[in-house]
Amino acid sequence: MATRATDAMNPRKADLAAAKIKLSELQAHSMKTLALLCLAAVTGPVLAAAQVLDIAWTPEGRFAHATTLAAKEVLEVCGKLPLRSHIQWSFEASAPLAFNIHVHQGKKVVYAARLEQADRAQGRQRFDAEPAHCWMWTNAGAAGVKVEVELRR
């Protein structure tokens, strides 16, 4: 009578699970790298630093983040969204910031929304493509700016 090996005793399954985790980490790292490269292409060398975050949804379908952007710093929040997703978004800042919502389509960046200078805004955005979607705030000023962001599915 043959016995069946458990998953813990099967090195092939363990290797496969480890490879899936590594692939997931690589995809997250690749998304951040792509966002930084696109950011550099769009903004040029004028900006000093960037905060690039992956969207981490709560079980209730919410993402929130608060930070202070230093002078010449950018905040970019990116994530893959299912086709035809609707996202409610809002932000408030202590001073006006440049803001946009964009989609990375290969080497091309397509803008869904843009505001030149806003200290608050909100909206509902529908996404008709599956690549990484990003919300981006740019502090072109000389002083730090507090910003609070909220996204809801």
mmCIF file with all atom_site columns, C-alpha atoms in Angstrom:
data_model
loop_
_atom_site.group_PDB
_atom_site.id
_atom_site.type_symbol
_atom_site.label_atom_id
_atom_site.label_alt_id
_atom_site.label_comp_id
_atom_site.label_asym_id
_atom_site.label_entity_id
_atom_site.label_seq_id
_atom_site.pdbx_PDB_ins_code
_atom_site.Cartn_x
_atom_site.Cartn_y
_atom_site.Cartn_z
_atom_site.occupancy
_atom_site.B_iso_or_equiv
_atom_site.pdbx_formal_charge
_atom_site.auth_seq_id
_atom_site.auth_comp_id
_atom_site.auth_asym_id
_atom_site.auth_atom_id
_atom_site.pdbx_PDB_model_num
ATOM 1   C CA . MET A 1 1   ? 0.000   0.000  0.000   1.00 0.00 ? 1   MET A CA 1
ATOM 2   C CA . ALA A 1 2   ? 1.519   3.334  -1.090  1.00 0.00 ? 2   ALA A CA 1
ATOM 3   C CA . THR A 1 3   ? 1.394   6.334  1.165   1.00 0.00 ? 3   THR A CA 1
ATOM 4   C CA . ARG A 1 4   ? 0.867   9.866  -0.074  1.00 0.00 ? 4   ARG A CA 1
ATOM 5   C CA . ALA A 1 5   ? 3.461   12.527 0.797   1.00 0.00 ? 5   ALA A CA 1
ATOM 6   C CA . THR A 1 6   ? 2.186   15.635 2.529   1.00 0.00 ? 6   THR A CA 1
ATOM 7   C CA . ASP A 1 7   ? 2.853   19.094 1.059   1.00 0.00 ? 7   ASP A CA 1
ATOM 8   C CA . ALA A 1 8   ? 5.437   19.761 3.758   1.00 0.00 ? 8   ALA A CA 1
ATOM 9   C CA . MET A 1 9   ? 7.313   16.620 2.767   1.00 0.00 ? 9   MET A CA 1
ATOM 10  C CA . ASN A 1 10  ? 7.096   17.286 -0.980  1.00 0.00 ? 10  ASN A CA 1
ATOM 11  C CA . PRO A 1 11  ? 10.088  19.443 -1.967  1.00 0.00 ? 11  PRO A CA 1
ATOM 12  C CA . ARG A 1 12  ? 8.659   20.209 -5.426  1.00 0.00 ? 12  ARG A CA 1
ATOM 13  C CA . LYS A 1 13  ? 5.517   21.777 -3.934  1.00 0.00 ? 13  LYS A CA 1
ATOM 14  C CA . ALA A 1 14  ? 7.581   23.700 -1.394  1.00 0.00 ? 14  ALA A CA 1
ATOM 15  C CA . ASP A 1 15  ? 9.872   24.964 -4.206  1.00 0.00 ? 15  ASP A CA 1
ATOM 16  C CA . LEU A 1 16  ? 6.828   25.964 -6.264  1.00 0.00 ? 16  LEU A CA 1
ATOM 17  C CA . ALA A 1 17  ? 5.300   27.876 -3.331  1.00 0.00 ? 17  ALA A CA 1
ATOM 18  C CA . ALA A 1 18  ? 8.621   29.659 -2.697  1.00 0.00 ? 18  ALA A CA 1
ATOM 19  C CA . ALA A 1 19  ? 8.889   30.523 -6.407  1.00 0.00 ? 19  ALA A CA 1
ATOM 20  C CA . LYS A 1 20  ? 5.356   32.001 -6.380  1.00 0.00 ? 20  LYS A CA 1
ATOM 21  C CA . ILE A 1 21  ? 6.253   34.205 -3.411  1.00 0.00 ? 21  ILE A CA 1
ATOM 22  C CA . LYS A 1 22  ? 9.477   35.345 -5.133  1.00 0.00 ? 22  LYS A CA 1
ATOM 23  C CA . LEU A 1 23  ? 7.512   36.118 -8.332  1.00 0.00 ? 23  LEU A CA 1
ATOM 24  C CA . SER A 1 24  ? 4.994   38.171 -6.361  1.00 0.00 ? 24  SER A CA 1
ATOM 25  C CA . GLU A 1 25  ? 7.816   40.137 -4.699  1.00 0.00 ? 25  GLU A CA 1
ATOM 26  C CA . LEU A 1 26  ? 9.507   40.658 -8.083  1.00 0.00 ? 26  LEU A CA 1
ATOM 27  C CA . GLN A 1 27  ? 6.258   41.935 -9.635  1.00 0.00 ? 27  GLN A CA 1
ATOM 28  C CA . ALA A 1 28  ? 5.815   44.447 -6.787  1.00 0.00 ? 28  ALA A CA 1
ATOM 29  C CA . HIS A 1 29  ? 9.431   45.577 -7.155  1.00 0.00 ? 29  HIS A CA 1
ATOM 30  C CA . SER A 1 30  ? 9.037   45.830 -10.954 1.00 0.00 ? 30  SER A CA 1
ATOM 31  C CA . MET A 1 31  ? 5.912   47.970 -10.562 1.00 0.00 ? 31  MET A CA 1
ATOM 32  C CA . LYS A 1 32  ? 7.795   50.374 -8.282  1.00 0.00 ? 32  LYS A CA 1
ATOM 33  C CA . THR A 1 33  ? 10.732  50.510 -10.695 1.00 0.00 ? 33  THR A CA 1
ATOM 34  C CA . LEU A 1 34  ? 8.403   51.182 -13.633 1.00 0.00 ? 34  LEU A CA 1
ATOM 35  C CA . ALA A 1 35  ? 6.674   53.944 -11.672 1.00 0.00 ? 35  ALA A CA 1
ATOM 36  C CA . LEU A 1 36  ? 10.013  55.576 -10.831 1.00 0.00 ? 36  LEU A CA 1
ATOM 37  C CA . LEU A 1 37  ? 11.206  55.395 -14.438 1.00 0.00 ? 37  LEU A CA 1
ATOM 38  C CA . CYS A 1 38  ? 7.962   56.928 -15.721 1.00 0.00 ? 38  CYS A CA 1
ATOM 39  C CA . LEU A 1 39  ? 8.132   59.539 -12.996 1.00 0.00 ? 39  LEU A CA 1
ATOM 40  C CA . ALA A 1 40  ? 11.658  60.510 -14.062 1.00 0.00 ? 40  ALA A CA 1
ATOM 41  C CA . ALA A 1 41  ? 10.567  60.693 -17.694 1.00 0.00 ? 41  ALA A CA 1
ATOM 42  C CA . VAL A 1 42  ? 7.608   62.953 -16.842 1.00 0.00 ? 42  VAL A CA 1
ATOM 43  C CA . THR A 1 43  ? 9.194   65.258 -14.264 1.00 0.00 ? 43  THR A CA 1
ATOM 44  C CA . GLY A 1 44  ? 12.866  65.299 -15.272 1.00 0.00 ? 44  GLY A CA 1
ATOM 45  C CA . PRO A 1 45  ? 15.716  65.988 -12.856 1.00 0.00 ? 45  PRO A CA 1
ATOM 46  C CA . VAL A 1 46  ? 13.944  68.920 -11.129 1.00 0.00 ? 46  VAL A CA 1
ATOM 47  C CA . LEU A 1 47  ? 12.533  66.802 -8.301  1.00 0.00 ? 47  LEU A CA 1
ATOM 48  C CA . ALA A 1 48  ? 14.623  65.629 -5.370  1.00 0.00 ? 48  ALA A CA 1
ATOM 49  C CA . ALA A 1 49  ? 12.883  62.449 -4.198  1.00 0.00 ? 49  ALA A CA 1
ATOM 50  C CA . ALA A 1 50  ? 9.850   60.229 -4.591  1.00 0.00 ? 50  ALA A CA 1
ATOM 51  C CA . GLN A 1 51  ? 7.675   58.152 -2.308  1.00 0.00 ? 51  GLN A CA 1
ATOM 52  C CA . VAL A 1 52  ? 6.261   55.258 -4.357  1.00 0.00 ? 52  VAL A CA 1
ATOM 53  C CA . LEU A 1 53  ? 3.652   53.085 -2.644  1.00 0.00 ? 53  LEU A CA 1
ATOM 54  C CA . ASP A 1 54  ? 1.730   50.017 -3.742  1.00 0.00 ? 54  ASP A CA 1
ATOM 55  C CA . ILE A 1 55  ? -2.003  50.197 -3.056  1.00 0.00 ? 55  ILE A CA 1
ATOM 56  C CA . ALA A 1 56  ? -2.780  47.845 -0.160  1.00 0.00 ? 56  ALA A CA 1
ATOM 57  C CA . TRP A 1 57  ? -6.565  47.573 0.113   1.00 0.00 ? 57  TRP A CA 1
ATOM 58  C CA . THR A 1 58  ? -8.188  46.869 3.458   1.00 0.00 ? 58  THR A CA 1
ATOM 59  C CA . PRO A 1 59  ? -10.815 44.089 3.559   1.00 0.00 ? 59  PRO A CA 1
ATOM 60  C CA . GLU A 1 60  ? -13.410 46.904 3.378   1.00 0.00 ? 60  GLU A CA 1
ATOM 61  C CA . GLY A 1 61  ? -11.929 48.100 0.054   1.00 0.00 ? 61  GLY A CA 1
ATOM 62  C CA . ARG A 1 62  ? -10.183 51.208 1.385   1.00 0.00 ? 62  ARG A CA 1
ATOM 63  C CA . PHE A 1 63  ? -6.647  52.593 1.030   1.00 0.00 ? 63  PHE A CA 1
ATOM 64  C CA . ALA A 1 64  ? -5.520  55.591 3.081   1.00 0.00 ? 64  ALA A CA 1
ATOM 65  C CA . HIS A 1 65  ? -2.142  57.246 3.483   1.00 0.00 ? 65  HIS A CA 1
ATOM 66  C CA . ALA A 1 66  ? -0.905  60.427 5.142   1.00 0.00 ? 66  ALA A CA 1
ATOM 67  C CA . THR A 1 67  ? 2.573   61.882 4.743   1.00 0.00 ? 67  THR A CA 1
ATOM 68  C CA . THR A 1 68  ? 4.538   65.088 4.430   1.00 0.00 ? 68  THR A CA 1
ATOM 69  C CA . LEU A 1 69  ? 6.097   65.742 1.054   1.00 0.00 ? 69  LEU A CA 1
ATOM 70  C CA . ALA A 1 70  ? 9.411   67.556 1.335   1.00 0.00 ? 70  ALA A CA 1
ATOM 71  C CA . ALA A 1 71  ? 10.223  70.364 -1.075  1.00 0.00 ? 71  ALA A CA 1
ATOM 72  C CA . LYS A 1 72  ? 10.571  68.995 -4.629  1.00 0.00 ? 72  LYS A CA 1
ATOM 73  C CA . GLU A 1 73  ? 9.238   65.572 -3.571  1.00 0.00 ? 73  GLU A CA 1
ATOM 74  C CA . VAL A 1 74  ? 6.636   63.360 -5.255  1.00 0.00 ? 74  VAL A CA 1
ATOM 75  C CA . LEU A 1 75  ? 4.144   60.864 -3.835  1.00 0.00 ? 75  LEU A CA 1
ATOM 76  C CA . GLU A 1 76  ? 2.987   58.164 -6.241  1.00 0.00 ? 76  GLU A CA 1
ATOM 77  C CA . VAL A 1 77  ? 0.436   55.507 -5.228  1.00 0.00 ? 77  VAL A CA 1
ATOM 78  C CA . CYS A 1 78  ? 0.125   52.680 -7.768  1.00 0.00 ? 78  CYS A CA 1
ATOM 79  C CA . GLY A 1 79  ? -1.678  49.392 -8.173  1.00 0.00 ? 79  GLY A CA 1
ATOM 80  C CA . LYS A 1 80  ? -3.227  47.053 -10.691 1.00 0.00 ? 80  LYS A CA 1
ATOM 81  C CA . LEU A 1 81  ? -7.003  47.304 -10.841 1.00 0.00 ? 81  LEU A CA 1
ATOM 82  C CA . PRO A 1 82  ? -9.499  44.950 -12.449 1.00 0.00 ? 82  PRO A CA 1
ATOM 83  C CA . LEU A 1 83  ? -10.936 46.006 -15.802 1.00 0.00 ? 83  LEU A CA 1
ATOM 84  C CA . ARG A 1 84  ? -13.861 48.463 -15.449 1.00 0.00 ? 84  ARG A CA 1
ATOM 85  C CA . SER A 1 85  ? -13.024 49.263 -11.811 1.00 0.00 ? 85  SER A CA 1
ATOM 86  C CA . HIS A 1 86  ? -14.607 52.326 -10.239 1.00 0.00 ? 86  HIS A CA 1
ATOM 87  C CA . ILE A 1 87  ? -12.517 54.058 -7.589  1.00 0.00 ? 87  ILE A CA 1
ATOM 88  C CA . GLN A 1 88  ? -13.662 56.915 -5.354  1.00 0.00 ? 88  GLN A CA 1
ATOM 89  C CA . TRP A 1 89  ? -10.639 59.065 -4.542  1.00 0.00 ? 89  TRP A CA 1
ATOM 90  C CA . SER A 1 90  ? -9.975  62.149 -2.457  1.00 0.00 ? 90  SER A CA 1
ATOM 91  C CA . PHE A 1 91  ? -7.085  64.105 -1.001  1.00 0.00 ? 91  PHE A CA 1
ATOM 92  C CA . GLU A 1 92  ? -6.406  67.125 1.158   1.00 0.00 ? 92  GLU A CA 1
ATOM 93  C CA . ALA A 1 93  ? -3.089  68.971 1.368   1.00 0.00 ? 93  ALA A CA 1
ATOM 94  C CA . SER A 1 94  ? -1.775  71.812 3.511   1.00 0.00 ? 94  SER A CA 1
ATOM 95  C CA . ALA A 1 95  ? -0.717  73.706 0.348   1.00 0.00 ? 95  ALA A CA 1
ATOM 96  C CA . PRO A 1 96  ? -1.446  73.371 -3.372  1.00 0.00 ? 96  PRO A CA 1
ATOM 97  C CA . LEU A 1 97  ? 0.151   70.413 -5.185  1.00 0.00 ? 97  LEU A CA 1
ATOM 98  C CA . ALA A 1 98  ? 0.192   69.257 -8.789  1.00 0.00 ? 98  ALA A CA 1
ATOM 99  C CA . PHE A 1 99  ? -1.953  66.109 -9.039  1.00 0.00 ? 99  PHE A CA 1
ATOM 100 C CA . ASN A 1 100 ? -2.709  63.514 -11.675 1.00 0.00 ? 100 ASN A CA 1
ATOM 101 C CA . ILE A 1 101 ? -4.112  60.051 -12.203 1.00 0.00 ? 101 ILE A CA 1
ATOM 102 C CA . HIS A 1 102 ? -2.292  58.080 -14.882 1.00 0.00 ? 102 HIS A CA 1
ATOM 103 C CA . VAL A 1 103 ? -1.965  54.647 -16.403 1.00 0.00 ? 103 VAL A CA 1
ATOM 104 C CA . HIS A 1 104 ? 1.306   53.025 -17.472 1.00 0.00 ? 104 HIS A CA 1
ATOM 105 C CA . GLN A 1 105 ? 0.811   51.423 -20.908 1.00 0.00 ? 105 GLN A CA 1
ATOM 106 C CA . GLY A 1 106 ? 4.221   50.075 -21.842 1.00 0.00 ? 106 GLY A CA 1
ATOM 107 C CA . LYS A 1 107 ? 6.521   53.083 -22.267 1.00 0.00 ? 107 LYS A CA 1
ATOM 108 C CA . LYS A 1 108 ? 3.535   55.398 -22.659 1.00 0.00 ? 108 LYS A CA 1
ATOM 109 C CA . VAL A 1 109 ? 1.876   57.281 -19.774 1.00 0.00 ? 109 VAL A CA 1
ATOM 110 C CA . VAL A 1 110 ? -1.816  58.110 -20.309 1.00 0.00 ? 110 VAL A CA 1
ATOM 111 C CA . TYR A 1 111 ? -3.453  60.681 -18.016 1.00 0.00 ? 111 TYR A CA 1
ATOM 112 C CA . ALA A 1 112 ? -7.004  60.123 -16.774 1.00 0.00 ? 112 ALA A CA 1
ATOM 113 C CA . ALA A 1 113 ? -7.044  63.361 -14.746 1.00 0.00 ? 113 ALA A CA 1
ATOM 114 C CA . ARG A 1 114 ? -4.736  66.349 -14.086 1.00 0.00 ? 114 ARG A CA 1
ATOM 115 C CA . LEU A 1 115 ? -4.835  69.340 -11.758 1.00 0.00 ? 115 LEU A CA 1
ATOM 116 C CA . GLU A 1 116 ? -2.053  71.926 -11.894 1.00 0.00 ? 116 GLU A CA 1
ATOM 117 C CA . GLN A 1 117 ? -2.412  73.243 -8.324  1.00 0.00 ? 117 GLN A CA 1
ATOM 118 C CA . ALA A 1 118 ? -4.945  71.935 -5.825  1.00 0.00 ? 118 ALA A CA 1
ATOM 119 C CA . ASP A 1 119 ? -5.022  71.605 -2.055  1.00 0.00 ? 119 ASP A CA 1
ATOM 120 C CA . ARG A 1 120 ? -8.027  69.275 -2.159  1.00 0.00 ? 120 ARG A CA 1
ATOM 121 C CA . ALA A 1 121 ? -9.998  67.332 -4.712  1.00 0.00 ? 121 ALA A CA 1
ATOM 122 C CA . GLN A 1 122 ? -12.206 64.282 -5.019  1.00 0.00 ? 122 GLN A CA 1
ATOM 123 C CA . GLY A 1 123 ? -13.755 62.236 -7.743  1.00 0.00 ? 123 GLY A CA 1
ATOM 124 C CA . ARG A 1 124 ? -14.787 58.879 -9.096  1.00 0.00 ? 124 ARG A CA 1
ATOM 125 C CA . GLN A 1 125 ? -12.634 57.305 -11.762 1.00 0.00 ? 125 GLN A CA 1
ATOM 126 C CA . ARG A 1 126 ? -13.437 54.360 -14.019 1.00 0.00 ? 126 ARG A CA 1
ATOM 127 C CA . PHE A 1 127 ? -10.488 52.397 -15.360 1.00 0.00 ? 127 PHE A CA 1
ATOM 128 C CA . ASP A 1 128 ? -10.815 50.655 -18.711 1.00 0.00 ? 128 ASP A CA 1
ATOM 129 C CA . ALA A 1 129 ? -7.320  49.147 -18.779 1.00 0.00 ? 129 ALA A CA 1
ATOM 130 C CA . GLU A 1 130 ? -5.583  46.653 -16.512 1.00 0.00 ? 130 GLU A CA 1
ATOM 131 C CA . PRO A 1 131 ? -1.999  47.975 -16.261 1.00 0.00 ? 131 PRO A CA 1
ATOM 132 C CA . ALA A 1 132 ? -0.745  49.788 -13.195 1.00 0.00 ? 132 ALA A CA 1
ATOM 133 C CA . HIS A 1 133 ? -2.796  52.862 -12.326 1.00 0.00 ? 133 HIS A CA 1
ATOM 134 C CA . CYS A 1 134 ? -1.223  55.653 -10.291 1.00 0.00 ? 134 CYS A CA 1
ATOM 135 C CA . TRP A 1 135 ? -2.310  58.683 -8.322  1.00 0.00 ? 135 TRP A CA 1
ATOM 136 C CA . MET A 1 136 ? 0.538   61.228 -8.123  1.00 0.00 ? 136 MET A CA 1
ATOM 137 C CA . TRP A 1 137 ? 1.118   64.415 -6.141  1.00 0.00 ? 137 TRP A CA 1
ATOM 138 C CA . THR A 1 138 ? 4.078   66.725 -6.796  1.00 0.00 ? 138 THR A CA 1
ATOM 139 C CA . ASN A 1 139 ? 5.345   69.319 -4.353  1.00 0.00 ? 139 ASN A CA 1
ATOM 140 C CA . ALA A 1 140 ? 7.232   71.778 -6.564  1.00 0.00 ? 140 ALA A CA 1
ATOM 141 C CA . GLY A 1 141 ? 7.457   74.274 -3.686  1.00 0.00 ? 141 GLY A CA 1
ATOM 142 C CA . ALA A 1 142 ? 10.278  75.132 -1.302  1.00 0.00 ? 142 ALA A CA 1
ATOM 143 C CA . ALA A 1 143 ? 8.542   73.921 1.900   1.00 0.00 ? 143 ALA A CA 1
ATOM 144 C CA . GLY A 1 144 ? 7.062   70.624 3.094   1.00 0.00 ? 144 GLY A CA 1
ATOM 145 C CA . VAL A 1 145 ? 3.364   69.918 2.451   1.00 0.00 ? 145 VAL A CA 1
ATOM 146 C CA . LYS A 1 146 ? 1.157   67.508 4.415   1.00 0.00 ? 146 LYS A CA 1
ATOM 147 C CA . VAL A 1 147 ? -1.114  65.370 2.260   1.00 0.00 ? 147 VAL A CA 1
ATOM 148 C CA . GLU A 1 148 ? -3.842  62.849 3.150   1.00 0.00 ? 148 GLU A CA 1
ATOM 149 C CA . VAL A 1 149 ? -5.068  60.426 0.490   1.00 0.00 ? 149 VAL A CA 1
ATOM 150 C CA . GLU A 1 150 ? -8.048  58.071 0.445   1.00 0.00 ? 150 GLU A CA 1
ATOM 151 C CA . LEU A 1 151 ? -9.126  55.580 -2.207  1.00 0.00 ? 151 LEU A CA 1
ATOM 152 C CA . ARG A 1 152 ? -12.269 53.397 -2.038  1.00 0.00 ? 152 ARG A CA 1
ATOM 153 C CA . ARG A 1 153 ? -13.353 50.543 -4.295  1.00 0.00 ? 153 ARG A CA 1
#
